[in-house]
Each structure stands twice: as C-alpha cells, then as structure tokens.
C-alpha cells in the first residue's frame, strides 16, 4: 500500500488561522469529489471555525479515563477502518493522555499515513523541538508539547499561514481567538507585538530552510550542478596558514552585506592523509568561523581546485573567497596555482582573491625527518661495505664465464638489497661504490679507471641511474609507511579526545589527564597569565607572572621554563609538560589537546559565571518587581486602616454603634490583609535565600484537606472533597501544606462559576501522592501557565485588593521546598486543575522519631 501524503499548515502563533485553512482545504477537496473526514479538530469556541466543520464527516473520538477524569482523543483505529482519502487532524504536537497507544499525536498520524491515508494537519512554530529554547527566551514561556523537526521536514507540503502582528492582535481584540476575560492578559503578555514579530521571523526562516532543502533535492534529482543564485552563500577556502583570520573576516563581511547569506569555511585535506597543517590552527579557525555565524567543513581531495569547486557547487554557493598565493614568483611561473586554476574553472561562482601580509613570502614547510632509523641506515652502510667487496671477489673468480652485463645486473641486485636494508643514503653509497668497482675490475681496460667503449660507459651510467632511483623509491616508501603509522596513531588519539568530549569528560582536568596518560608524562599544567603581568620576553619564565588554571599528575609547573616542553594556546594560556620531551611529530596532537583544553577552560568558566549570575538576576528581578508592586499594595491597606482609625478618633461626628463596628471591621480587615502580605513577603524572601525550615513528617490527606477547606469556607460551601480509601500518607510539613492548599482552594473558589463547586481530590501514583484542586472557571491559557507562578504576577486580575501576586509563587516554592511539585492542568470540559505532587511516606524515608510520630498519628485516625 502506498504511503499517504502529509500536508502541514505552519503558523507563527495561535489564532493565525491554521485550523481555518485546514478546514477550508478539506471543504475544497470534498467539493472536488474527494473522500474527506475530520479525525480531530479543536474549534476553541470560534464561530467561523465551527461553521467550516459543519457538513464534513467527523470520525467519533475515543474517550479515555485518566485520574478520575474523561478525555477525548483521536481514534486512530476508527480513522484507519473508515479508510478515507484525506483525514483532517488538528494539533500535530499534541501529547496524548497517558495510557494511549502512542505518546504523541504525530505518532498517531504516522500510523494513518502508513495506512495509505493522506493527512492534513497544523502546528505552531513554537512547538518545533529545535526552536523550543529560542521561543522560551523570546516569550518567557516554556513549551511542553513539542514535535521533532524531522517530522515536519519530511512532510510533502508545508504551507505557512501568515498574518502580521497587528492584524493578529486585532483578531484577538475582537474576540476571534480567546474568550473576553483572557484577551487583556494575552495582549499584554504572549501576544505582544515584539513576541509576535520574532515568532513570525522564526517561522519564515524555518520555512526558508525547508524550501532550501526542497531545492537541493530537486537539483540533486535532476543532476543540476550549476549554481542557482536563489540565496547568497559565501564559501571561504582555508589552507591552515596564518592568513586564515583575514580571509574569514573578509568573507563574513561579504556575507553580512547580503542579508540572510550563509557563510561556509572549508579546508581541503590531501587524499593520503599524511600531509596537513596544525590541528590547533584549524581549531582556532573553526572557532572564529562559528563565532561569526558560519559553519566549518573539511573535505578530502588531491585536486584542491576541483575539491573546492565541488564543495561550493554542492552547497549552491554564489561566492568563493580565496587568499592570494603565498608561493614565490618563480614557483608561480612554473605553475598557475590554486587561485588562478579555481578562478578559471569557477563558472557562475564569483571568486574573490584577497591579498594578505603572507602573500608572495613562500610556504612555510615543517621539517620532515628521514624514513629510516639510524640503526637501520647503519646496517645498510655495513652491508654495502662488506657485501660489495665480497661480490667483487666472487665475480673476479668467474671472469671469463660472465659478461659485463651480468656483472652489472648482479651489482644492481646488491644495491637494491642495500636500499631495502639501509635506505637512500646507504643505497647511494652502494651505487657509487659499485660503479667504481665495476669500472676498475670488470670494464676493459681492467684495473684502470677508464672505459674503452661507449657501450660500457652507457651500461655503467644506466646502472648508477637505476641504483639511485631504486634507493629513492625505497626510502620514500619507508618514510610514507612511518608517516601513515604516525597519522593512524594521531587519528586514534584525537578520536579518543573527541569521544571524551562527547561523553561529557570535557573539563580541563579530564583532558589534561588523557594527555598525560597518552604521552606518559609526569605532570601536565595549564598556565594562565596573570592580568597584571607584563608580556615582556624576559619575564616569561617568572612564576609570578603565571597562575595555575588546571593541573594533573605530579608536581605542577609554575612557569613555562619549569617544564620539558610547552605548547602555547594563545597569548594568555600555555600548556606545560613535565617528563619526557615530546618529539616534533607529536606537536600536532599536542596542539589539538592544548586548543581543546583552552576551549574547555573558557566554557567551564562561562558556565560557572552563568550559574553565579542566575540567582543574582532572579533576585534583581524580584526586587524590581517588589518595588513596582508594593508601591500600591502595601499603601492601600495602610490607608484604609488609617482612615478608619482617624474617623473613630474624630470628635466632630457622633457615630452610631453600627457605624463604629463597621469602621472597626474595616480597620481590622485592612490590617489583616497587611499582615498576610508581610508574611508572604517574608516567606518568599526566606525561600529565595534557602532559609525556610521544613519539618517533614507523614501527613494524611483525610486530615489536612478538611482543615484547609475549613480555612477557606468554614461551612464547606462551594467545595467538595473526594478522598478514596487507601491513599498513602504524604511526606510533607503539615503547616506549610495546609497553607498551600488554603491558597489554591481560595483561588479556585474565587474563579468558580455559581453552582459549580470546587473539587479537592487525592490519589496515589507509584511512590507519589497527588492532591488536586479542580475548578470549572475560565482556566489559564497554556502560554501563561508558567507565568502565574512568578512573583508579583496577577494574571487576569483587574481589582486592587488581590495582593501583590505572591500566592501561587509562594505556594510553588513551599511545595518544592517539601520535595514536591505544583503544576497546572486543564480541567476536562473547561477550567483549571492545580496538582500538588508530594513523595509518599515509606519507613525508609524516616528516622526513629518520625516513625514513632507516625504511630501516634495513626492512633488518632477514625477507625484506626
């Protein structure tokens, strides 16, 4: 069965018209004769959306029970059994009720697509996984319901339902999105113009990337290699030389001039992997590219111009930035070079040749050692010194039986043997010595260094050429073998370094320990220059100029001069090694370790600074909010109490007994409000400082809930309690828990409509106890649920006698101090449910004193 097609309507925010567009598309398809059904659609009480639903067949929803409440979900089996051509399913990122076959609705849709049914669905940009943290930074509201980006990217069609922020706010103000009581709060919070503009830009940019992917697939499917300038993309080629910073910054400026241009940096590595530049240099270039908003890439190729152009065409680049050649004039005469060759082959790609200080100065080549060890070269020389005379003696006894050609071939075999044993220089020595021995002992006239015939001279010359060529080839092969072995060892070590970073072992100490073990060092120390230390060359070895940033192993080095070797990370950081002296071949790996250690040190410090700044920022926000809030809320009850007392003290008016009682009640009520407000402020400050004491003990729901209800409504009016038998005790502070429940129940009673009492229920789930305060009031929009727990928030309150908005913030703080959580949820059918989750009491959580207290509590219970 062919898989169904997926079409997604993407929106920047709720209310832009995604569901309306989906239903409109469904009605158009039905008018064309397509079998269309509604699998799941949320109308949110919007009349125009309800009108579009009418006339379309709707598959009945599946009803599920969870924690004593009923929920309706998409019935996947019913949709598949109905087998329509097209199914309309709203809210792709929706989380299903626990106990459903799939956790997420997008997984339900995958099953329907696999059954060959085309699905049209909707999703907002804030629900995409990759943008979740970005949206939270913009709006201050974390998104709990998310969908993997890949699910939306795989869709056959993604259509943006766009609307300007001003138009969306007008729709909101006209009541086309939320109910009237929620409009003011939404407009002043989530639906601010700045938030909507940022969300709209995110949606447009994400869809632009999706369009880029579709364009890339189209070009690949149709084998289109030429550049299409649909979007500016700048590629900068890096050699690893000192001119890299200049080229990267120049390319970044070019990309900045074209708004929305992409920046790519690419380094071409030789195909054999045996030549290259310092990994530390490339790591620094990569960090610079990423800091400028670009991406770094590394490709392999022996033909550098072709490899660069293949990469540029692969990313559909429009501009290529190259550095002017560092080769000298003579080298440029012999070969055109990478820049000229790339320009000639670039076609539609614009090539920028950027000059720099290193241009024309020649390449800086690192010294390369010989391919063979000194011992092996000594064996080769010994074989030449001993073997060639013995061969001469043997052939002299056979003079008359062998021709000169045979003698030359045998000497050539001897030279090859010497080359295999001792390499280039031993073979050269053997070739020269062999030619002299052949000339003196076997070439007429014998025993003279003269050659009587041109043919013999040519044979001796060929012998020398072949011998030299063989020695060079053997020596080169030996060098390549050793370089390959070294490259393999370096690659394995760098791979282990990368693996340690991926496993989370990325602290400076972890990396230095890996370096110490890998090279068998006594100690490794990362030194940092003191801020007040001079950078004069004569003071580099002064321990007073340095401080230890990280160290592992034995006694640390306190200055670069105290180590066997040092590797500079930058002007202020250096890695000092104590123990054996690393070889020149180890330098590249050491530089890679040093660069990574420096980066890890900076990241570690940034994380520490961010962690230290977080409570300070929270405290600053709290103080600012407090100053803004208490200006009225503290003054109001004081003013009321003062006015009542002054009225009682005046002698100009004769107050009746009833009037006096009313004034006294006003003063008493105002002072009681003030006392509650001050107590809340003090408790919130204790919570912020971590000084609130919590006396945890077993608390029975059947005891604490009635007390809390009595504290709100002594007669129990407007509140119902449902606590089934068998609910375990919660481990909590009874006084604090009662205070939390009183606040939650009071809020619920305040917003509950007449005739719809508040329900307080208790239940157990695994090792947790849940207390639920359920109302049928207006509820809280999902986007605002976390904001109501911030101090000094009065979401939806328009009166001036509700306090400074500390109730829910204090309640959540108290619950978390007791090791629990306080979370809001929707009440099925409308309303808000506040869920207090606390750890259930088990004997292993308590000490003997607590256990004895538990026994006393149980004895006091009815029926114990």
GROMACS .gro file of N, CA and C in nm, residues 176-318:
model
  429
  176UNK      N    1  -1.194   3.692   1.844
  176UNK     CA    2  -1.195   3.582   1.748
  176UNK      C    3  -1.101   3.468   1.787
  177UNK      N    4  -1.023   3.486   1.895
  177UNK     CA    5  -0.925   3.383   1.933
  177UNK      C    6  -0.953   3.330   2.072
  178UNK      N    7  -0.952   3.419   2.173
  178UNK     CA    8  -0.974   3.379   2.312
  178UNK      C    9  -1.104   3.440   2.362
  179UNK      N   10  -1.150   3.387   2.476
  179UNK     CA   11  -1.267   3.443   2.541
  179UNK      C   12  -1.235   3.581   2.596
  180UNK      N   13  -1.340   3.659   2.620
  180UNK     CA   14  -1.322   3.800   2.654
  180UNK      C   15  -1.238   3.821   2.779
  181UNK      N   16  -1.255   3.734   2.880
  181UNK     CA   17  -1.182   3.754   3.005
  181UNK      C   18  -1.033   3.725   2.993
  182UNK      N   19  -0.991   3.662   2.884
  182UNK     CA   20  -0.850   3.629   2.866
  182UNK      C   21  -0.778   3.723   2.770
  183UNK      N   22  -0.853   3.812   2.706
  183UNK     CA   23  -0.795   3.892   2.598
  183UNK      C   24  -0.689   3.988   2.651
  184UNK      N   25  -0.722   4.063   2.757
  184UNK     CA   26  -0.627   4.164   2.808
  184UNK      C   27  -0.496   4.100   2.851
  185UNK      N   28  -0.505   3.989   2.922
  185UNK     CA   29  -0.383   3.922   2.967
  185UNK      C   30  -0.300   3.872   2.849
  186UNK      N   31  -0.367   3.818   2.748
  186UNK     CA   32  -0.294   3.766   2.632
  186UNK      C   33  -0.226   3.879   2.555
  187UNK      N   34  -0.296   3.989   2.533
  187UNK     CA   35  -0.239   4.101   2.457
  187UNK      C   36  -0.120   4.164   2.528
  188UNK      N   37  -0.123   4.164   2.661
  188UNK     CA   38  -0.015   4.228   2.735
  188UNK      C   39   0.100   4.133   2.766
  189UNK      N   40   0.088   4.007   2.728
  189UNK     CA   41   0.192   3.911   2.761
  189UNK      C   42   0.240   3.839   2.634
  190UNK      N   43   0.186   3.722   2.607
  190UNK     CA   44   0.237   3.641   2.495
  190UNK      C   45   0.217   3.709   2.360
  191UNK      N   46   0.105   3.782   2.344
  191UNK     CA   47   0.072   3.840   2.215
  191UNK      C   48   0.120   3.985   2.203
  192UNK      N   49   0.230   4.018   2.266
  192UNK     CA   50   0.291   4.149   2.244
  192UNK      C   51   0.346   4.156   2.102
  193UNK      N   52   0.354   4.278   2.048
  193UNK     CA   53   0.398   4.296   1.910
  193UNK      C   54   0.539   4.240   1.890
  194UNK      N   55   0.628   4.264   1.988
  194UNK     CA   56   0.765   4.214   1.975
  194UNK      C   57   0.770   4.062   1.971
  195UNK      N   58   0.693   3.996   2.059
  195UNK     CA   59   0.690   3.850   2.058
  195UNK      C   60   0.640   3.797   1.925
  196UNK      N   61   0.529   3.853   1.877
  196UNK     CA   62   0.470   3.803   1.752
  196UNK      C   63   0.561   3.828   1.634
  197UNK      N   64   0.631   3.942   1.634
  197UNK     CA   65   0.725   3.969   1.523
  197UNK      C   66   0.839   3.869   1.523
  198UNK      N   67   0.893   3.840   1.642
  198UNK     CA   68   1.003   3.743   1.649
  198UNK      C   69   0.956   3.603   1.609
  199UNK      N   70   0.838   3.563   1.654
  199UNK     CA   71   0.786   3.431   1.617
  199UNK      C   72   0.759   3.423   1.467
  200UNK      N   73   0.711   3.531   1.412
  200UNK     CA   74   0.688   3.532   1.266
  200UNK      C   75   0.818   3.518   1.190
  201UNK      N   76   0.923   3.587   1.236
  201UNK     CA   77   1.052   3.575   1.169
  201UNK      C   78   1.106   3.432   1.180
  202UNK      N   79   1.090   3.369   1.298
  202UNK     CA   80   1.133   3.230   1.314
  202UNK      C   81   1.061   3.139   1.216
  203UNK      N   82   0.930   3.159   1.202
  203UNK     CA   83   0.853   3.075   1.110
  203UNK      C   84   0.899   3.094   0.965
  204UNK      N   85   0.922   3.219   0.927
  204UNK     CA   86   0.967   3.247   0.789
  204UNK      C   87   1.104   3.187   0.763
  205UNK      N   88   1.197   3.202   0.859
  205UNK     CA   89   1.331   3.149   0.839
  205UNK      C   90   1.331   2.996   0.837
  206UNK      N   91   1.251   2.935   0.924
  206UNK     CA   92   1.247   2.788   0.924
  206UNK      C   93   1.190   2.737   0.793
  207UNK      N   94   1.085   2.803   0.744
  207UNK     CA   95   1.027   2.760   0.617
  207UNK      C   96   1.124   2.785   0.502
  208UNK      N   97   1.202   2.893   0.510
  208UNK     CA   98   1.302   2.919   0.406
  208UNK      C   99   1.405   2.807   0.402
  209UNK      N  100   1.447   2.757   0.519
  209UNK     CA  101   1.539   2.643   0.522
  209UNK      C  102   1.474   2.518   0.463
  210UNK      N  103   1.346   2.499   0.491
  210UNK     CA  104   1.274   2.385   0.432
  210UNK      C  105   1.270   2.397   0.280
  211UNK      N  106   1.246   2.518   0.231
  211UNK     CA  107   1.245   2.540   0.086
  211UNK      C  108   1.384   2.515   0.028
  212UNK      N  109   1.489   2.555   0.101
  212UNK     CA  110   1.626   2.527   0.055
  212UNK      C  111   1.649   2.377   0.042
  213UNK      N  112   1.601   2.300   0.140
  213UNK     CA  113   1.616   2.154   0.132
  213UNK      C  114   1.543   2.098   0.011
  214UNK      N  115   1.424   2.149  -0.015
  214UNK     CA  116   1.350   2.102  -0.132
  214UNK      C  117   1.423   2.138  -0.260
  215UNK      N  118   1.481   2.258  -0.264
  215UNK     CA  119   1.556   2.298  -0.383
  215UNK      C  120   1.679   2.211  -0.403
  216UNK      N  121   1.750   2.181  -0.294
  216UNK     CA  122   1.866   2.093  -0.304
  216UNK      C  123   1.828   1.955  -0.355
  217UNK      N  124   1.716   1.901  -0.304
  217UNK     CA  125   1.673   1.769  -0.352
  217UNK      C  126   1.636   1.774  -0.499
  218UNK      N  127   1.569   1.882  -0.540
  218UNK     CA  128   1.531   1.893  -0.681
  218UNK      C  129   1.655   1.899  -0.770
  219UNK      N  130   1.755   1.978  -0.728
  219UNK     CA  131   1.876   1.988  -0.809
  219UNK      C  132   1.951   1.855  -0.813
  220UNK      N  133   1.952   1.783  -0.699
  220UNK     CA  134   2.018   1.653  -0.697
  220UNK      C  135   1.944   1.551  -0.783
  221UNK      N  136   1.809   1.551  -0.774
  221UNK     CA  137   1.731   1.455  -0.852
  221UNK      C  138   1.747   1.479  -1.002
  222UNK      N  139   1.761   1.605  -1.041
  222UNK     CA  140   1.771   1.638  -1.184
  222UNK      C  141   1.915   1.661  -1.227
  223UNK      N  142   2.009   1.627  -1.135
  223UNK     CA  143   2.152   1.634  -1.166
  223UNK      C  144   2.192   1.772  -1.220
  224UNK      N  145   2.147   1.874  -1.150
  224UNK     CA  146   2.180   2.012  -1.186
  224UNK      C  147   2.301   2.053  -1.101
  225UNK      N  148   2.414   2.073  -1.165
  225UNK     CA  149   2.536   2.107  -1.092
  225UNK      C  150   2.567   2.256  -1.094
  226UNK      N  151   2.513   2.327  -1.190
  226UNK     CA  152   2.544   2.471  -1.196
  226UNK      C  153   2.474   2.544  -1.082
  227UNK      N  154   2.530   2.659  -1.045
  227UNK     CA  155   2.479   2.734  -0.931
  227UNK      C  156   2.351   2.808  -0.967
  228UNK      N  157   2.253   2.799  -0.879
  228UNK     CA  158   2.131   2.879  -0.888
  228UNK      C  159   2.137   2.983  -0.776
  229UNK      N  160   2.139   3.107  -0.811
  229UNK     CA  161   2.157   3.214  -0.713
  229UNK      C  162   2.025   3.249  -0.646
  230UNK      N  163   1.963   3.148  -0.586
  230UNK     CA  164   1.838   3.173  -0.514
  230UNK      C  165   1.866   3.240  -0.380
  231UNK      N  166   1.985   3.220  -0.326
  231UNK     CA  167   2.021   3.276  -0.196
  231UNK      C  168   2.172   3.289  -0.190
  232UNK      N  169   2.221   3.398  -0.134
  232UNK     CA  170   2.365   3.419  -0.129
  232UNK      C  171   2.429   3.322  -0.030
  233UNK      N  172   2.533   3.252  -0.079
  233UNK     CA  173   2.611   3.163   0.006
  233UNK      C  174   2.759   3.189  -0.024
  234UNK      N  175   2.833   3.218   0.080
  234UNK     CA  176   2.974   3.254   0.067
  234UNK      C  177   3.059   3.143   0.124
  235UNK      N  178   3.154   3.094   0.042
  235UNK     CA  179   3.247   2.989   0.086
  235UNK      C  180   3.387   3.050   0.093
  236UNK      N  181   3.457   3.029   0.204
  236UNK     CA  182   3.595   3.075   0.219
  236UNK      C  183   3.684   2.953   0.231
  237UNK      N  184   3.790   2.950   0.149
  237UNK     CA  185   3.883   2.837   0.149
  237UNK      C  186   3.997   2.866   0.245
  238UNK      N  187   4.025   2.769   0.333
  238UNK     CA  188   4.130   2.784   0.434
  238UNK      C  189   4.241   2.684   0.407
  239UNK      N  190   4.365   2.731   0.413
  239UNK     CA  191   4.481   2.643   0.397
  239UNK      C  192   4.539   2.602   0.531
  240UNK      N  193   4.496   2.669   0.639
  240UNK     CA  194   4.558   2.647   0.769
  240UNK      C  195   4.674   2.740   0.793
  241UNK      N  196   4.702   2.829   0.697
  241UNK     CA  197   4.811   2.923   0.711
  241UNK      C  198   4.773   3.044   0.794
  242UNK      N  199   4.868   3.133   0.820
  242UNK     CA  200   4.841   3.249   0.907
  242UNK      C  201   4.744   3.350   0.847
  243UNK      N  202   4.716   3.339   0.717
  243UNK     CA  203   4.624   3.435   0.655
  243UNK      C  204   4.477   3.399   0.680
  244UNK      N  205   4.450   3.287   0.751
  244UNK     CA  206   4.314   3.238   0.768
  244UNK      C  207   4.220   3.339   0.833
  245UNK      N  208   4.265   3.408   0.939
  245UNK     CA  209   4.178   3.504   1.007
  245UNK      C  210   4.135   3.615   0.913
  246UNK      N  211   4.228   3.665   0.832
  246UNK     CA  212   4.195   3.772   0.738
  246UNK      C  213   4.088   3.727   0.639
  247UNK      N  214   4.103   3.606   0.585
  247UNK     CA  215   4.008   3.555   0.487
  247UNK      C  216   3.870   3.534   0.549
  248UNK      N  217   3.866   3.479   0.671
  248UNK     CA  218   3.737   3.452   0.736
  248UNK      C  219   3.662   3.582   0.761
  249UNK      N  220   3.731   3.682   0.813
  249UNK     CA  221   3.663   3.808   0.843
  249UNK      C  222   3.618   3.879   0.715
  250UNK      N  223   3.699   3.868   0.611
  250UNK     CA  224   3.660   3.928   0.483
  250UNK      C  225   3.535   3.859   0.428
  251UNK      N  226   3.531   3.726   0.434
  251UNK     CA  227   3.414   3.652   0.386
  251UNK      C  228   3.291   3.684   0.470
  252UNK      N  229   3.310   3.701   0.602
  252UNK     CA  230   3.197   3.734   0.689
  252UNK      C  231   3.140   3.871   0.653
  253UNK      N  232   3.226   3.967   0.620
  253UNK     CA  233   3.176   4.098   0.579
  253UNK      C  234   3.098   4.089   0.448
  254UNK      N  235   3.146   4.006   0.356
  254UNK     CA  236   3.074   3.988   0.230
  254UNK      C  237   2.937   3.927   0.257
  255UNK      N  238   2.931   3.828   0.347
  255UNK     CA  239   2.803   3.764   0.379
  255UNK      C  240   2.709   3.860   0.451
  256UNK      N  241   2.763   3.948   0.535
  256UNK     CA  242   2.679   4.041   0.609
  256UNK      C  243   2.611   4.141   0.517
  257UNK      N  244   2.678   4.176   0.407
  257UNK     CA  245   2.617   4.273   0.314
  257UNK      C  246   2.491   4.217   0.249
  258UNK      N  247   2.487   4.087   0.232
  258UNK     CA  248   2.368   4.022   0.176
  258UNK      C  249   2.289   3.965   0.293
  259UNK      N  250   2.179   4.027   0.330
  259UNK     CA  251   2.102   3.984   0.446
  259UNK      C  252   2.057   3.839   0.429
  260UNK      N  253   2.082   3.760   0.533
  260UNK     CA  254   2.041   3.620   0.529
  260UNK      C  255   2.136   3.529   0.456
  261UNK      N  256   2.257   3.579   0.418
  261UNK     CA  257   2.352   3.495   0.346
  261UNK      C  258   2.416   3.395   0.442
  262UNK      N  259   2.451   3.278   0.389
  262UNK     CA  260   2.517   3.173   0.467
  262UNK      C  261   2.668   3.180   0.446
  263UNK      N  262   2.743   3.150   0.551
  263UNK     CA  263   2.889   3.150   0.545
  263UNK      C  264   2.941   3.009   0.570
  264UNK      N  265   3.024   2.959   0.478
  264UNK     CA  266   3.085   2.827   0.491
  264UNK      C  267   3.237   2.843   0.484
  265UNK      N  268   3.308   2.776   0.571
  265UNK     CA  269   3.454   2.769   0.564
  265UNK      C  270   3.492   2.624   0.534
  266UNK      N  271   3.587   2.604   0.441
  266UNK     CA  272   3.623   2.468   0.400
  266UNK      C  273   3.775   2.457   0.394
  267UNK      N  274   3.825   2.345   0.444
  267UNK     CA  275   3.967   2.312   0.434
  267UNK      C  276   3.980   2.180   0.361
  268UNK      N  277   4.066   2.176   0.260
  268UNK     CA  278   4.086   2.057   0.179
  268UNK      C  279   4.207   1.981   0.231
  269UNK      N  280   4.187   1.856   0.270
  269UNK     CA  281   4.294   1.769   0.318
  269UNK      C  282   4.335   1.675   0.206
  270UNK      N  283   4.465   1.649   0.196
  270UNK     CA  284   4.515   1.559   0.092
  270UNK      C  285   4.455   1.420   0.109
  271UNK      N  286   4.438   1.350  -0.002
  271UNK     CA  287   4.375   1.220   0.000
  271UNK      C  288   4.451   1.116   0.079
  272UNK      N  289   4.584   1.127   0.085
  272UNK     CA  290   4.659   1.026   0.160
  272UNK      C  291   4.656   1.050   0.310
  273UNK      N  292   4.610   1.170   0.353
  273UNK     CA  293   4.600   1.198   0.495
  273UNK      C  294   4.733   1.216   0.565
  274UNK      N  295   4.843   1.221   0.488
  274UNK     CA  296   4.975   1.227   0.552
  274UNK      C  297   5.032   1.367   0.557
  275UNK      N  298   4.973   1.458   0.488
  275UNK     CA  299   5.020   1.596   0.493
  275UNK      C  300   4.907   1.683   0.543
  276UNK      N  301   4.938   1.792   0.602
  276UNK     CA  302   4.836   1.880   0.656
  276UNK      C  303   4.898   1.987   0.741
  277UNK      N  304   4.813   2.055   0.816
  277UNK     CA  305   4.858   2.166   0.899
  277UNK      C  306   4.824   2.133   1.044
  278UNK      N  307   4.861   2.225   1.129
  278UNK     CA  308   4.841   2.206   1.271
  278UNK      C  309   4.692   2.197   1.305
  279UNK      N  310   4.649   2.091   1.375
  279UNK     CA  311   4.509   2.084   1.418
  279UNK      C  312   4.469   2.200   1.508
  280UNK      N  313   4.564   2.251   1.585
  280UNK     CA  314   4.532   2.364   1.672
  280UNK      C  315   4.496   2.487   1.589
  281UNK      N  316   4.570   2.510   1.479
  281UNK     CA  317   4.538   2.623   1.393
  281UNK      C  318   4.399   2.608   1.333
  282UNK      N  319   4.368   2.488   1.285
  282UNK     CA  320   4.236   2.465   1.228
  282UNK      C  321   4.128   2.480   1.334
  283UNK      N  322   4.155   2.437   1.456
  283UNK     CA  323   4.057   2.451   1.564
  283UNK      C  324   4.030   2.598   1.593
  284UNK      N  325   4.135   2.680   1.589
  284UNK     CA  326   4.115   2.823   1.612
  284UNK      C  327   4.035   2.886   1.497
  285UNK      N  328   4.064   2.843   1.375
  285UNK     CA  329   3.987   2.895   1.261
  285UNK      C  330   3.840   2.854   1.272
  286UNK      N  331   3.819   2.731   1.314
  286UNK     CA  332   3.681   2.683   1.327
  286UNK      C  333   3.605   2.765   1.431
  287UNK      N  334   3.670   2.793   1.544
  287UNK     CA  335   3.605   2.872   1.649
  287UNK      C  336   3.571   3.011   1.597
  288UNK      N  337   3.660   3.071   1.518
  288UNK     CA  338   3.635   3.204   1.464
  288UNK      C  339   3.517   3.202   1.366
  289UNK      N  340   3.514   3.100   1.280
  289UNK     CA  341   3.404   3.089   1.183
  289UNK      C  342   3.271   3.077   1.255
  290UNK      N  343   3.265   2.989   1.354
  290UNK     CA  344   3.139   2.968   1.426
  290UNK      C  345   3.099   3.090   1.507
  291UNK      N  346   3.196   3.165   1.558
  291UNK     CA  347   3.162   3.287   1.631
  291UNK      C  348   3.103   3.394   1.540
  292UNK      N  349   3.134   3.386   1.410
  292UNK     CA  350   3.080   3.481   1.312
  292UNK      C  351   2.953   3.429   1.246
  293UNK      N  352   2.900   3.317   1.297
  293UNK     CA  353   2.775   3.266   1.245
  293UNK      C  354   2.787   3.171   1.129
  294UNK      N  355   2.909   3.125   1.096
  294UNK     CA  356   2.928   3.034   0.984
  294UNK      C  357   2.945   2.891   1.031
  295UNK      N  358   2.969   2.803   0.935
  295UNK     CA  359   2.994   2.661   0.963
  295UNK      C  360   3.126   2.620   0.902
  296UNK      N  361   3.194   2.527   0.968
  296UNK     CA  362   3.325   2.480   0.923
  296UNK      C  363   3.311   2.340   0.865
  297UNK      N  364   3.382   2.316   0.754
  297UNK     CA  365   3.376   2.186   0.688
  297UNK      C  366   3.518   2.146   0.646
  298UNK      N  367   3.540   2.017   0.639
  298UNK     CA  368   3.668   1.962   0.595
  298UNK      C  369   3.641   1.853   0.492
  299UNK      N  370   3.702   1.866   0.376
  299UNK     CA  371   3.682   1.769   0.268
  299UNK      C  372   3.818   1.712   0.228
  300UNK      N  373   3.815   1.598   0.162
  300UNK     CA  374   3.936   1.528   0.120
  300UNK      C  375   3.944   1.532  -0.032
  301UNK      N  376   4.062   1.564  -0.084
  301UNK     CA  377   4.081   1.568  -0.229
  301UNK      C  378   4.225   1.596  -0.265
  302UNK      N  379   4.272   1.526  -0.367
  302UNK     CA  380   4.408   1.551  -0.416
  302UNK      C  381   4.415   1.670  -0.509
  303UNK      N  382   4.307   1.696  -0.584
  303UNK     CA  383   4.299   1.812  -0.672
  303UNK      C  384   4.227   1.923  -0.596
  304UNK      N  385   4.304   2.015  -0.538
  304UNK     CA  386   4.246   2.115  -0.448
  304UNK      C  387   4.146   2.205  -0.520
  305UNK      N  388   4.177   2.263  -0.638
  305UNK     CA  389   4.076   2.347  -0.705
  305UNK      C  390   3.946   2.272  -0.733
  306UNK      N  391   3.956   2.149  -0.780
  306UNK     CA  392   3.835   2.074  -0.810
  306UNK      C  393   3.757   2.042  -0.683
  307UNK      N  394   3.829   2.008  -0.574
  307UNK     CA  395   3.761   1.979  -0.448
  307UNK      C  396   3.688   2.102  -0.394
  308UNK      N  397   3.752   2.220  -0.404
  308UNK     CA  398   3.687   2.343  -0.360
  308UNK      C  399   3.561   2.371  -0.440
  309UNK      N  400   3.570   2.358  -0.570
  309UNK     CA  401   3.454   2.388  -0.654
  309UNK      C  402   3.344   2.284  -0.636
  310UNK      N  403   3.381   2.158  -0.616
  310UNK     CA  404   3.279   2.056  -0.590
  310UNK      C  405   3.202   2.089  -0.462
  311UNK      N  406   3.275   2.130  -0.359
  311UNK     CA  407   3.208   2.166  -0.234
  311UNK      C  408   3.120   2.290  -0.254
  312UNK      N  409   3.173   2.392  -0.323
  312UNK     CA  410   3.097   2.515  -0.343
  312UNK      C  411   2.969   2.488  -0.422
  313UNK      N  412   2.980   2.407  -0.526
  313UNK     CA  413   2.859   2.375  -0.604
  313UNK      C  414   2.764   2.287  -0.524
  314UNK      N  415   2.819   2.203  -0.437
  314UNK     CA  416   2.734   2.117  -0.356
  314UNK      C  417   2.647   2.195  -0.259
  315UNK      N  418   2.696   2.309  -0.208
  315UNK     CA  419   2.616   2.392  -0.116
  315UNK      C  420   2.548   2.506  -0.191
  316UNK      N  421   2.556   2.503  -0.326
  316UNK     CA  422   2.494   2.605  -0.410
  316UNK      C  423   2.549   2.744  -0.377
  317UNK      N  424   2.682   2.752  -0.362
  317UNK     CA  425   2.747   2.878  -0.326
  317UNK      C  426   2.743   2.975  -0.443
  318UNK      N  427   2.736   3.102  -0.410
  318UNK     CA  428   2.740   3.207  -0.512
  318UNK      C  429   2.873   3.281  -0.514
   0.00000   0.00000   0.00000
